[in-house]
mmCIF file of C-alpha atoms and ligand atoms in Angstrom:
data_model
loop_
_atom_site.group_PDB
_atom_site.id
_atom_site.type_symbol
_atom_site.label_atom_id
_atom_site.label_comp_id
_atom_site.label_asym_id
_atom_site.label_seq_id
_atom_site.Cartn_x
_atom_site.Cartn_y
_atom_site.Cartn_z
ATOM 1 C CA MET A 1 -5.310 -30.882 22.162
ATOM 2 C CA SER A 2 -2.210 -32.116 20.363
ATOM 3 C CA PRO A 3 -1.835 -31.797 16.614
ATOM 4 C CA SER A 4 -3.340 -34.754 14.760
ATOM 5 C CA SER A 5 -1.086 -37.256 13.025
ATOM 6 C CA SER A 6 -2.191 -36.173 9.528
ATOM 7 C CA SER A 7 -0.716 -32.731 10.064
ATOM 8 C CA ARG A 8 2.459 -33.945 11.799
ATOM 9 C CA PRO A 9 4.651 -33.152 8.745
ATOM 10 C CA LEU A 10 3.777 -29.494 9.341
ATOM 11 C CA LEU A 11 5.257 -29.405 12.865
ATOM 12 C CA PRO A 12 8.739 -28.354 11.636
ATOM 13 C CA TYR A 13 7.025 -25.426 9.897
ATOM 14 C CA GLY A 14 5.488 -24.074 13.092
ATOM 15 C CA TRP A 15 2.153 -25.879 13.170
ATOM 16 C CA ASP A 16 0.708 -26.051 16.674
ATOM 17 C CA ALA A 17 -2.496 -26.849 18.546
ATOM 18 C CA ASP A 18 -3.858 -23.310 18.013
ATOM 19 C CA TRP A 19 -3.400 -23.519 14.245
ATOM 20 C CA GLU A 20 -5.062 -26.929 14.374
ATOM 21 C CA THR A 21 -8.060 -25.342 16.126
ATOM 22 C CA ALA A 22 -8.197 -22.436 13.663
ATOM 23 C CA PHE A 23 -8.039 -24.871 10.768
ATOM 24 C CA ALA A 24 -10.604 -27.374 12.071
ATOM 25 C CA PRO A 25 -13.611 -25.936 10.142
ATOM 26 C CA TYR A 26 -11.670 -26.213 6.871
ATOM 27 C CA ALA A 27 -10.402 -29.689 7.675
ATOM 28 C CA SER A 28 -14.007 -30.812 7.938
ATOM 29 C CA GLN A 29 -14.589 -29.406 4.433
ATOM 30 C CA GLY A 30 -11.811 -31.666 3.182
ATOM 31 C CA LEU A 31 -9.325 -28.830 2.630
ATOM 32 C CA VAL A 32 -5.600 -29.226 3.258
ATOM 33 C CA ALA A 33 -3.574 -27.072 5.670
ATOM 34 C CA GLY A 34 -0.289 -25.536 4.636
ATOM 35 C CA ARG A 35 2.172 -22.729 5.192
ATOM 36 C CA VAL A 36 3.252 -20.320 2.490
ATOM 37 C CA VAL A 37 7.003 -20.528 1.930
ATOM 38 C CA ARG A 38 7.183 -18.191 -1.055
ATOM 39 C CA VAL A 39 4.953 -15.878 -3.062
ATOM 40 C CA ASP A 40 5.291 -14.478 -6.531
ATOM 41 C CA ARG A 41 2.715 -12.660 -8.619
ATOM 42 C CA GLY A 42 -0.496 -14.333 -7.518
ATOM 43 C CA LEU A 43 1.003 -17.787 -7.108
ATOM 44 C CA CYS A 44 2.561 -19.208 -3.995
ATOM 45 C CA ASP A 45 4.400 -22.295 -2.794
ATOM 46 C CA VAL A 46 2.641 -23.959 0.097
ATOM 47 C CA VAL A 47 4.140 -26.685 2.298
ATOM 48 C CA THR A 48 1.419 -29.239 3.011
ATOM 49 C CA PRO A 49 1.552 -32.622 4.771
ATOM 50 C CA GLY A 50 1.842 -34.169 1.285
ATOM 51 C CA GLY A 51 4.740 -31.948 0.158
ATOM 52 C CA THR A 52 5.099 -28.533 -1.423
ATOM 53 C CA VAL A 53 2.359 -27.505 -3.841
ATOM 54 C CA ARG A 54 1.921 -24.577 -6.164
ATOM 55 C CA ALA A 55 -1.237 -22.624 -5.385
ATOM 56 C CA ASP A 56 -3.182 -19.787 -6.962
ATOM 57 C CA THR A 57 -4.429 -17.058 -4.643
ATOM 58 C CA GLU A 58 -7.187 -15.898 -6.996
ATOM 59 C CA PHE A 59 -10.005 -16.678 -4.561
ATOM 60 C CA VAL A 60 -8.481 -14.869 -1.621
ATOM 61 C CA VAL A 61 -7.021 -11.868 -3.431
ATOM 62 C CA PRO A 62 -8.602 -8.837 -1.848
ATOM 63 C CA ARG A 63 -8.484 -5.193 -2.776
ATOM 64 C CA ASP A 64 -6.796 -4.580 0.533
ATOM 65 C CA PRO A 65 -3.023 -4.922 0.159
ATOM 66 C CA MET A 66 -2.824 -5.941 3.830
ATOM 67 C CA LYS A 67 -4.644 -9.141 3.102
ATOM 68 C CA VAL A 68 -2.471 -10.326 0.265
ATOM 69 C CA VAL A 69 -1.080 -13.801 0.932
ATOM 70 C CA CYS A 70 2.548 -13.599 2.093
ATOM 71 C CA THR A 71 5.380 -15.786 3.316
ATOM 72 C CA GLY A 72 4.521 -17.232 6.719
ATOM 73 C CA ASP A 73 0.770 -17.289 6.198
ATOM 74 C CA TRP A 74 -1.175 -20.402 7.112
ATOM 75 C CA VAL A 75 -3.730 -21.279 4.450
ATOM 76 C CA ALA A 76 -6.297 -23.875 3.424
ATOM 77 C CA VAL A 77 -5.775 -25.257 -0.076
ATOM 78 C CA ASP A 78 -7.737 -27.636 -2.281
ATOM 79 C CA PRO A 79 -7.111 -31.345 -1.713
ATOM 80 C CA GLU A 80 -5.424 -33.509 -4.385
ATOM 81 C CA GLY A 81 -6.010 -32.406 -7.925
ATOM 82 C CA GLY A 82 -5.322 -29.393 -10.086
ATOM 83 C CA ASP A 83 -1.986 -27.756 -10.736
ATOM 84 C CA PRO A 84 -1.915 -25.135 -9.464
ATOM 85 C CA ARG A 85 -4.373 -25.696 -6.678
ATOM 86 C CA PHE A 86 -6.270 -22.817 -5.123
ATOM 87 C CA VAL A 87 -5.843 -21.142 -1.775
ATOM 88 C CA ARG A 88 -9.359 -21.111 -0.300
ATOM 89 C CA THR A 89 -8.734 -19.368 2.999
ATOM 90 C CA LEU A 90 -6.124 -17.406 4.859
ATOM 91 C CA LEU A 91 -6.092 -18.240 8.587
ATOM 92 C CA PRO A 92 -6.153 -15.118 10.815
ATOM 93 C CA ARG A 93 -2.626 -13.828 11.340
ATOM 94 C CA ARG A 94 -1.018 -13.657 14.751
ATOM 95 C CA THR A 95 1.517 -11.042 13.684
ATOM 96 C CA ALA A 96 2.581 -9.280 10.496
ATOM 97 C CA PHE A 97 5.458 -7.182 9.220
ATOM 98 C CA VAL A 98 4.400 -4.301 7.004
ATOM 99 C CA ARG A 99 6.564 -1.965 5.023
ATOM 100 C CA SER A 100 5.680 1.424 3.704
ATOM 101 C CA THR A 101 6.208 1.577 -0.018
ATOM 102 C CA SER A 102 8.124 4.529 -1.337
ATOM 103 C CA SER A 103 5.161 5.701 -3.408
ATOM 104 C CA LYS A 104 3.750 9.143 -2.682
ATOM 105 C CA ARG A 105 0.442 7.891 -1.353
ATOM 106 C CA SER A 106 1.773 5.383 1.043
ATOM 107 C CA ASP A 107 0.378 1.886 0.884
ATOM 108 C CA GLY A 108 1.433 -0.848 3.214
ATOM 109 C CA GLN A 109 2.951 -4.010 1.920
ATOM 110 C CA ILE A 110 2.936 -7.229 3.886
ATOM 111 C CA LEU A 111 6.401 -8.758 4.128
ATOM 112 C CA ALA A 112 5.967 -11.694 6.506
ATOM 113 C CA ALA A 113 3.209 -13.119 8.653
ATOM 114 C CA ASN A 114 3.021 -15.117 11.867
ATOM 115 C CA VAL A 115 6.475 -14.212 13.109
ATOM 116 C CA ASP A 116 7.026 -14.881 16.823
ATOM 117 C CA HIS A 117 10.550 -13.490 17.249
ATOM 118 C CA ALA A 118 12.149 -10.511 15.562
ATOM 119 C CA VAL A 119 15.905 -10.882 15.898
ATOM 120 C CA VAL A 120 17.566 -7.481 15.547
ATOM 121 C CA ALA A 121 21.197 -8.003 14.566
ATOM 122 C CA VAL A 122 23.596 -5.264 15.660
ATOM 123 C CA SER A 123 27.248 -5.465 14.652
ATOM 124 C CA LEU A 124 29.907 -5.064 17.317
ATOM 125 C CA ALA A 125 32.430 -4.395 14.547
ATOM 126 C CA VAL A 126 31.249 -0.789 14.247
ATOM 127 C CA GLU A 127 30.289 1.882 16.771
ATOM 128 C CA LEU A 128 26.897 1.282 18.367
ATOM 129 C CA ASP A 129 24.099 3.398 16.910
ATOM 130 C CA LEU A 130 21.404 3.154 19.579
ATOM 131 C CA GLY A 131 18.967 5.270 17.553
ATOM 132 C CA ARG A 132 19.105 2.700 14.815
ATOM 133 C CA VAL A 133 18.558 -0.125 17.314
ATOM 134 C CA GLU A 134 15.491 1.724 18.625
ATOM 135 C CA ARG A 135 14.108 2.125 15.120
ATOM 136 C CA PHE A 136 14.386 -1.614 14.409
ATOM 137 C CA LEU A 137 12.840 -2.376 17.793
ATOM 138 C CA ALA A 138 9.849 -0.121 17.030
ATOM 139 C CA LEU A 139 9.313 -2.047 13.845
ATOM 140 C CA ALA A 140 9.664 -5.367 15.637
ATOM 141 C CA TRP A 141 7.201 -4.499 18.433
ATOM 142 C CA GLU A 142 4.763 -3.070 15.909
ATOM 143 C CA SER A 143 4.608 -6.377 14.052
ATOM 144 C CA GLY A 144 3.407 -8.155 17.166
ATOM 145 C CA ALA A 145 6.554 -10.285 17.368
ATOM 146 C CA GLN A 146 8.747 -10.364 20.480
ATOM 147 C CA PRO A 147 12.039 -8.599 19.731
ATOM 148 C CA VAL A 148 15.451 -9.888 20.738
ATOM 149 C CA VAL A 149 18.688 -7.991 20.129
ATOM 150 C CA VAL A 150 21.679 -10.001 18.995
ATOM 151 C CA LEU A 151 25.008 -8.222 19.274
ATOM 152 C CA SER A 152 26.838 -10.000 16.480
ATOM 153 C CA LYS A 153 30.552 -10.565 15.839
ATOM 154 C CA ALA A 154 31.216 -10.726 19.605
ATOM 155 C CA ASP A 155 34.592 -12.337 18.828
ATOM 156 C CA LEU A 156 35.759 -8.827 17.831
ATOM 157 C CA VAL A 157 35.316 -7.629 21.440
ATOM 158 C CA PRO A 158 37.546 -10.031 23.397
ATOM 159 C CA ASP A 159 37.493 -7.986 26.617
ATOM 160 C CA PRO A 160 34.553 -9.213 28.745
ATOM 161 C CA VAL A 161 34.264 -5.911 30.654
ATOM 162 C CA THR A 162 33.952 -3.902 27.440
ATOM 163 C CA LEU A 163 31.448 -6.417 26.113
ATOM 164 C CA ALA A 164 29.365 -6.167 29.293
ATOM 165 C CA HIS A 165 29.296 -2.365 28.964
ATOM 166 C CA LEU A 166 28.118 -2.577 25.368
ATOM 167 C CA VAL A 167 25.351 -4.980 26.402
ATOM 168 C CA GLN A 168 24.334 -2.554 29.170
ATOM 169 C CA ASP A 169 24.186 0.391 26.739
ATOM 170 C CA VAL A 170 21.923 -1.553 24.417
ATOM 171 C CA GLU A 171 19.750 -2.703 27.320
ATOM 172 C CA THR A 172 18.971 0.914 28.228
ATOM 173 C CA ALA A 173 17.684 1.373 24.674
ATOM 174 C CA ALA A 174 15.674 -1.838 24.768
ATOM 175 C CA PRO A 175 13.435 -2.179 27.830
ATOM 176 C CA GLY A 176 11.735 -5.573 27.968
ATOM 177 C CA VAL A 177 13.992 -7.005 25.275
ATOM 178 C CA PRO A 178 16.608 -9.738 25.819
ATOM 179 C CA VAL A 179 20.058 -8.669 24.616
ATOM 180 C CA LEU A 180 22.412 -11.492 23.607
ATOM 181 C CA THR A 181 25.950 -11.602 22.300
ATOM 182 C CA VAL A 182 26.700 -14.022 19.487
ATOM 183 C CA SER A 183 29.711 -14.927 17.431
ATOM 184 C CA ALA A 184 28.588 -16.819 14.378
ATOM 185 C CA LEU A 185 32.261 -17.279 13.590
ATOM 186 C CA HIS A 186 33.009 -19.219 16.794
ATOM 187 C CA GLY A 187 29.478 -20.420 17.453
ATOM 188 C CA ASP A 188 29.293 -18.600 20.807
ATOM 189 C CA GLY A 189 25.810 -17.653 21.986
ATOM 190 C CA LEU A 190 23.999 -19.522 19.225
ATOM 191 C CA ASP A 191 22.488 -22.021 21.660
ATOM 192 C CA VAL A 192 20.959 -19.211 23.723
ATOM 193 C CA LEU A 193 19.472 -17.705 20.573
ATOM 194 C CA ARG A 194 18.140 -21.102 19.445
ATOM 195 C CA ALA A 195 16.561 -21.624 22.852
ATOM 196 C CA LEU A 196 14.847 -18.226 22.631
ATOM 197 C CA ILE A 197 13.425 -18.961 19.194
ATOM 198 C CA GLY A 198 12.296 -22.367 20.423
ATOM 199 C CA SER A 199 9.730 -23.842 18.072
ATOM 200 C CA GLY A 200 8.540 -20.391 16.964
ATOM 201 C CA THR A 201 9.079 -18.455 13.769
ATOM 202 C CA ALA A 202 11.869 -15.886 13.623
ATOM 203 C CA VAL A 203 13.018 -13.169 11.246
ATOM 204 C CA LEU A 204 16.352 -11.351 11.109
ATOM 205 C CA LEU A 205 16.333 -7.576 10.939
ATOM 206 C CA GLY A 206 19.236 -5.172 10.929
ATOM 207 C CA GLN A 207 21.467 -3.018 8.853
ATOM 208 C CA SER A 208 23.399 -4.355 5.908
ATOM 209 C CA GLY A 209 26.638 -5.871 7.177
ATOM 210 C CA ALA A 210 25.211 -6.601 10.628
ATOM 211 C CA GLY A 211 25.852 -10.299 10.087
ATOM 212 C CA LYS A 212 22.337 -11.495 9.232
ATOM 213 C CA SER A 213 23.325 -13.846 6.405
ATOM 214 C CA THR A 214 26.088 -15.370 8.510
ATOM 215 C CA LEU A 215 23.651 -15.792 11.393
ATOM 216 C CA ALA A 216 21.028 -17.320 9.110
ATOM 217 C CA ASN A 217 23.563 -19.831 7.785
ATOM 218 C CA ALA A 218 24.636 -20.720 11.331
ATOM 219 C CA LEU A 219 21.036 -21.249 12.467
ATOM 220 C CA VAL A 220 20.018 -23.244 9.410
ATOM 221 C CA GLY A 221 23.264 -25.203 9.592
ATOM 222 C CA ALA A 222 24.032 -24.776 5.903
ATOM 223 C CA ASP A 223 24.314 -22.138 3.259
ATOM 224 C CA VAL A 224 20.834 -20.646 3.182
ATOM 225 C CA MET A 225 20.956 -20.027 -0.544
ATOM 226 C CA ASP A 226 21.442 -23.754 -1.155
ATOM 227 C CA VAL A 227 18.788 -24.767 1.340
ATOM 228 C CA ARG A 228 16.319 -22.314 -0.147
ATOM 229 C CA ALA A 229 16.490 -24.034 -3.481
ATOM 230 C CA ALA A 230 15.030 -27.226 -2.058
ATOM 231 C CA ARG A 231 13.724 -29.920 -4.398
ATOM 232 C CA ASP A 232 10.149 -30.864 -3.765
ATOM 233 C CA VAL A 233 7.476 -33.082 -5.206
ATOM 234 C CA ASP A 234 4.617 -30.945 -6.440
ATOM 235 C CA GLY A 235 0.937 -31.931 -6.654
ATOM 236 C CA LYS A 236 1.496 -34.105 -9.707
ATOM 237 C CA GLY A 237 4.493 -35.948 -8.311
ATOM 238 C CA ARG A 238 7.017 -33.989 -10.361
ATOM 239 C CA HIS A 239 10.225 -32.741 -8.813
ATOM 240 C CA THR A 240 10.610 -29.016 -8.961
ATOM 241 C CA THR A 241 13.150 -26.636 -7.535
ATOM 242 C CA THR A 242 11.611 -23.890 -5.489
ATOM 243 C CA THR A 243 13.165 -20.915 -3.803
ATOM 244 C CA ARG A 244 12.015 -20.789 -0.238
ATOM 245 C CA ASN A 245 11.874 -17.823 2.029
ATOM 246 C CA LEU A 246 10.820 -19.925 5.003
ATOM 247 C CA LEU A 247 13.191 -22.521 6.384
ATOM 248 C CA PRO A 248 12.776 -25.018 9.224
ATOM 249 C CA LEU A 249 15.709 -24.961 11.659
ATOM 250 C CA PRO A 250 17.395 -28.254 12.579
ATOM 251 C CA GLY A 251 16.685 -28.029 16.327
ATOM 252 C CA GLY A 252 13.126 -26.740 15.894
ATOM 253 C CA GLY A 253 11.851 -23.321 14.944
ATOM 254 C CA VAL A 254 11.504 -21.620 11.596
ATOM 255 C CA LEU A 255 13.410 -18.804 9.933
ATOM 256 C CA ILE A 256 11.717 -16.433 7.491
ATOM 257 C CA ASP A 257 14.202 -14.550 5.365
ATOM 258 C CA THR A 258 12.754 -12.444 2.570
ATOM 259 C CA PRO A 259 14.823 -9.831 0.765
ATOM 260 C CA GLY A 260 12.264 -7.091 1.490
ATOM 261 C CA LEU A 261 12.360 -7.610 5.235
ATOM 262 C CA ARG A 262 15.984 -6.627 5.415
ATOM 263 C CA GLY A 263 15.540 -3.030 4.404
ATOM 264 C CA VAL A 264 12.198 -2.506 6.022
ATOM 265 C CA GLY A 265 11.185 0.911 7.387
ATOM 266 C CA LEU A 266 8.601 2.137 9.862
ATOM 267 C CA PHE A 267 4.970 1.965 8.865
ATOM 268 C CA ASP A 268 2.437 3.462 11.237
ATOM 269 C CA ALA A 269 4.419 2.135 14.170
ATOM 270 C CA GLU A 270 2.901 4.253 16.918
ATOM 271 C CA VAL A 271 2.369 1.265 19.190
ATOM 272 C CA GLY A 272 5.866 -0.035 18.480
ATOM 273 C CA VAL A 273 7.516 3.313 19.193
ATOM 274 C CA GLY A 274 5.627 3.475 22.485
ATOM 275 C CA GLN A 275 6.897 0.033 23.446
ATOM 276 C CA VAL A 276 10.526 0.857 22.666
ATOM 277 C CA PHE A 277 10.318 3.947 24.856
ATOM 278 C CA SER A 278 8.052 2.505 27.511
ATOM 279 C CA GLU A 279 9.844 4.291 30.362
ATOM 280 C CA ILE A 280 9.299 7.681 28.656
ATOM 281 C CA GLU A 281 5.612 6.936 28.151
ATOM 282 C CA GLU A 282 5.362 5.979 31.829
ATOM 283 C CA LEU A 283 7.026 9.246 32.846
ATOM 284 C CA ALA A 284 4.774 11.238 30.487
ATOM 285 C CA ALA A 285 1.732 9.814 32.240
ATOM 286 C CA ARG A 286 2.923 11.674 35.351
ATOM 287 C CA CYS A 287 3.312 15.087 33.672
ATOM 288 C CA ARG A 288 0.960 17.761 35.028
ATOM 289 C CA PHE A 289 -0.545 18.411 31.607
ATOM 290 C CA HIS A 290 -2.123 15.602 29.685
ATOM 291 C CA ASP A 291 -0.837 17.033 26.366
ATOM 292 C CA CYS A 292 2.617 17.964 27.717
ATOM 293 C CA SER A 293 5.214 18.318 24.969
ATOM 294 C CA HIS A 294 8.032 17.904 27.529
ATOM 295 C CA GLU A 295 9.631 21.111 26.240
ATOM 296 C CA SER A 296 9.158 23.760 28.925
ATOM 297 C CA GLU A 297 5.877 23.024 30.682
ATOM 298 C CA PRO A 298 5.756 23.191 34.477
ATOM 299 C CA GLY A 299 5.341 19.863 36.265
ATOM 300 C CA CYS A 300 6.921 17.875 33.426
ATOM 301 C CA ALA A 301 8.015 14.456 34.726
ATOM 302 C CA VAL A 302 10.048 13.768 31.575
ATOM 303 C CA ALA A 303 12.107 16.965 31.933
ATOM 304 C CA ALA A 304 12.582 16.181 35.616
ATOM 305 C CA ALA A 305 13.911 12.732 34.746
ATOM 306 C CA VAL A 306 16.379 14.287 32.291
ATOM 307 C CA ASP A 307 17.488 16.781 34.961
ATOM 308 C CA SER A 308 18.044 14.030 37.512
ATOM 309 C CA GLY A 309 19.991 11.946 35.002
ATOM 310 C CA GLU A 310 17.436 9.132 35.125
ATOM 311 C CA LEU A 311 16.652 9.638 31.422
ATOM 312 C CA SER A 312 19.312 10.423 28.838
ATOM 313 C CA VAL A 313 18.899 13.349 26.455
ATOM 314 C CA ARG A 314 19.919 11.031 23.646
ATOM 315 C CA ARG A 315 17.037 8.716 24.340
ATOM 316 C CA LEU A 316 14.475 11.507 24.617
ATOM 317 C CA GLU A 317 15.647 12.945 21.307
ATOM 318 C CA SER A 318 15.554 9.567 19.645
ATOM 319 C CA TYR A 319 11.982 9.135 20.906
ATOM 320 C CA ARG A 320 10.968 12.529 19.505
ATOM 321 C CA LYS A 321 12.565 11.743 16.175
ATOM 322 C CA LEU A 322 10.732 8.433 15.786
ATOM 323 C CA VAL A 323 7.410 9.930 16.909
ATOM 324 C CA ARG A 324 7.793 12.712 14.309
ATOM 325 C CA GLU A 325 8.795 10.310 11.590
ATOM 326 C CA ASN A 326 5.870 8.085 12.382
ATOM 327 C CA GLN A 327 3.425 11.005 12.331
ATOM 328 C CA TRP A 328 4.686 11.909 8.881
ATOM 329 C CA ILE A 329 4.110 8.370 7.626
ATOM 330 C CA VAL A 330 0.670 8.272 9.191
ATOM 331 C CA ALA A 331 -0.243 11.608 7.587
ATOM 332 C CA LYS A 332 0.449 10.285 4.104
ATOM 333 C CA THR A 333 -1.186 6.927 4.627
ATOM 334 C CA ASP A 334 -4.706 6.232 3.585
ATOM 335 C CA ALA A 335 -6.906 6.477 6.687
ATOM 336 C CA ARG A 336 -9.225 3.675 5.669
ATOM 337 C CA LEU A 337 -6.299 1.360 5.146
ATOM 338 C CA ARG A 338 -4.943 2.117 8.596
ATOM 339 C CA ALA A 339 -8.343 1.492 10.130
ATOM 340 C CA GLU A 340 -8.436 -1.883 8.380
ATOM 341 C CA ILE A 341 -5.042 -2.828 9.773
ATOM 342 C CA ARG A 342 -6.014 -1.829 13.281
ATOM 343 C CA LYS A 343 -9.222 -3.770 13.310
ATOM 344 C CA ASP A 344 -7.879 -6.877 11.667
ATOM 345 C CA TRP A 345 -4.459 -8.347 12.260
ATOM 346 C CA LYS A 346 -3.197 -5.863 14.811
ATOM 347 C CA ARG A 347 -5.903 -6.865 17.208
ATOM 348 C CA LYS A 348 -5.252 -10.506 16.447
ATOM 349 C CA GLY A 349 -1.556 -9.916 16.904
ATOM 350 C CA ALA A 350 -2.180 -8.536 20.356
ATOM 351 C CA GLU A 351 -4.405 -11.474 21.223
ATOM 352 C CA GLY A 352 -1.877 -13.953 19.889
ATOM 353 C CA ARG A 353 0.893 -12.241 21.801
ATOM 354 C CA ALA A 354 -1.082 -12.359 25.034
ATOM 355 C CA ALA A 355 -1.830 -16.038 24.488
ATOM 356 C CA MET A 356 1.805 -16.798 23.709
ATOM 357 C CA GLN A 357 3.009 -15.004 26.791
ATOM 358 C CA ALA A 358 0.441 -16.737 28.958
ATOM 359 C CA LYS A 359 1.553 -20.073 27.595
ATOM 360 C CA ARG A 360 5.282 -19.810 27.980
ATOM 361 C CA GLY A 361 5.496 -17.210 30.743
ATOM 362 C CA HIS A 362 6.911 -13.794 30.009
ATOM 363 C CA TRP A 363 10.650 -14.199 29.821
ATOM 364 C CA SER A 364 11.665 -10.604 29.333
HETATM 365 P P1 GDP B 1 24.393 -9.037 6.418
HETATM 366 O O1 GDP B 1 24.597 -7.969 5.411
HETATM 367 O O2 GDP B 1 23.662 -8.508 7.617
HETATM 368 O O3 GDP B 1 23.760 -10.269 5.880
HETATM 369 O O4 GDP B 1 25.863 -9.412 6.967
HETATM 370 P P2 GDP B 1 26.796 -10.656 6.596
HETATM 371 O O5 GDP B 1 26.296 -11.912 7.218
HETATM 372 O O6 GDP B 1 27.007 -10.685 5.121
HETATM 373 O O7 GDP B 1 28.142 -10.256 7.343
HETATM 374 C C1 GDP B 1 28.858 -9.067 7.062
HETATM 375 C C2 GDP B 1 30.322 -9.304 7.337
HETATM 376 O O8 GDP B 1 30.529 -9.595 8.707
HETATM 377 C C3 GDP B 1 30.902 -10.489 6.574
HETATM 378 O O9 GDP B 1 32.178 -10.124 6.109
HETATM 379 C C4 GDP B 1 30.998 -11.591 7.611
HETATM 380 O O10 GDP B 1 32.037 -12.482 7.340
HETATM 381 C C5 GDP B 1 31.255 -10.824 8.871
HETATM 382 N N1 GDP B 1 30.761 -11.554 10.046
HETATM 383 C C6 GDP B 1 29.522 -12.080 10.232
HETATM 384 N N2 GDP B 1 29.422 -12.723 11.425
HETATM 385 C C7 GDP B 1 30.637 -12.583 12.023
HETATM 386 C C8 GDP B 1 31.158 -13.009 13.292
HETATM 387 O O11 GDP B 1 30.513 -13.668 14.127
HETATM 388 N N3 GDP B 1 32.439 -12.652 13.561
HETATM 389 C C9 GDP B 1 33.197 -11.933 12.697
HETATM 390 N N4 GDP B 1 34.445 -11.622 13.065
HETATM 391 N N5 GDP B 1 32.733 -11.524 11.499
HETATM 392 C C10 GDP B 1 31.480 -11.838 11.158
HETATM 393 ZN ZN1 ZN B 2 6.096 16.438 30.130
#
C-alpha cells in the first residue's frame, strides 16, 4: 500500500505506509493526520496536509506523563474549523526518548517520539571518552532508535592512520553500531550520514561542543534557528511564525532537535545498557553461576575474557558503572510508571524496530 495522495504533503515529515494503516480508522471518521512539530503547555503545532495548525491536547491529556503529546508524535486532529483544533488521538509510538527529571521522586518526561536514528556526535577535537559514548549509546538503544556514532570535526585529524585507530577504538565500545567520520566544516562524510538517515527521523545527541548545531545546520542546509521559525498558514488562513523542533531535510528524512534532548540522561535504560555491552552479556551467559557478579567466582567467563585480553578492564568497569547508575534510577522511579512504559511504547518500539529491520535489512 502506498500513501494516498491526500496525505502526500506529509511525506517529507516521515509519513509512510505503516502510519497510513495506523491512521486509517481515524481517516474514516473524517479526522486529519498530522505530526507534532512543537509542544508548549497543552497546545501543540501540528503539520497537516493543509498546513500547520494549532491544536489543543485536552482530550488526550492523560495522568501518565509518558503519554503526553510530544514532538515527533503522529496524531489525528479535527478537520477544518476551530482555532485551536483538538488532538483526538495519539497514534501508537514506534520509539520514544525519555528523560529522568531531577525531582526526588523520579518521573519520566517524554522528549521526542518516533525517532528512527539516534546520531551520537563525538568530537575529535578532544580526547575520546569512551564511557561517555557508551552512556549515550545506552540511551539511544533504550529509546528504540538505531544508534549511529558520528566522529565530528574529522578535519582536525588529518592523518588517516590516526583517524582509523580512533574509529576502531569507538567501534569496540559500540557493537552493532555504524561509526562514521564527518567534517561539517568541509562537508566530508555528510552524504554517508544522509544515506543512513534515509527517509527516517533522526535526533542528535552528544556533549555540548560535540558539533551538533553545526551538524544540524549542515543537514538542514541552512541555519536551523532561521528554519525553525518557519511561517505557516494556520487553520484560519492567517500567517503565523512558529518555532519548530522538527525539520524536514532537503534530501529526505527529518531532524528532531529539542533543547531537552541535548542534555538527556539515562532513565531506566536496562535494555539499552545491555545492548551497548552485548558482548559482556553474551559472556555472562556462559558463567558457571547464573547470578555471577564477575568478581571472584569460579568459572566466570567474563573474568576469563579479561584475563585473555579479549575484554578490556575499561569496558567492564564502564558496564558496571552504567548498570549501577541505572539501578539507582530504577530504585527511585515509581514502579507503576515503569510498568506502564514497558507494556506500552517499549513493546511497540521493539515491534517497530523489528519491522523496520525486516524492511530495510539489518545494516549494522
Ligand atoms: P554543539 O554544542 O554540540 O551544538 O556544538 P557546535 O555545533 O556549537 O560546535 C562546537 C564548536 O565546534 C564550534 O566552535 C564549531 O565551529 C566547531 N565545529 C563544529 N563542527 C566542526 C567541524 O567539522 N570542524 C571543525 N574544525 N570545527 C567544527
Ligand atoms: Zn561471571
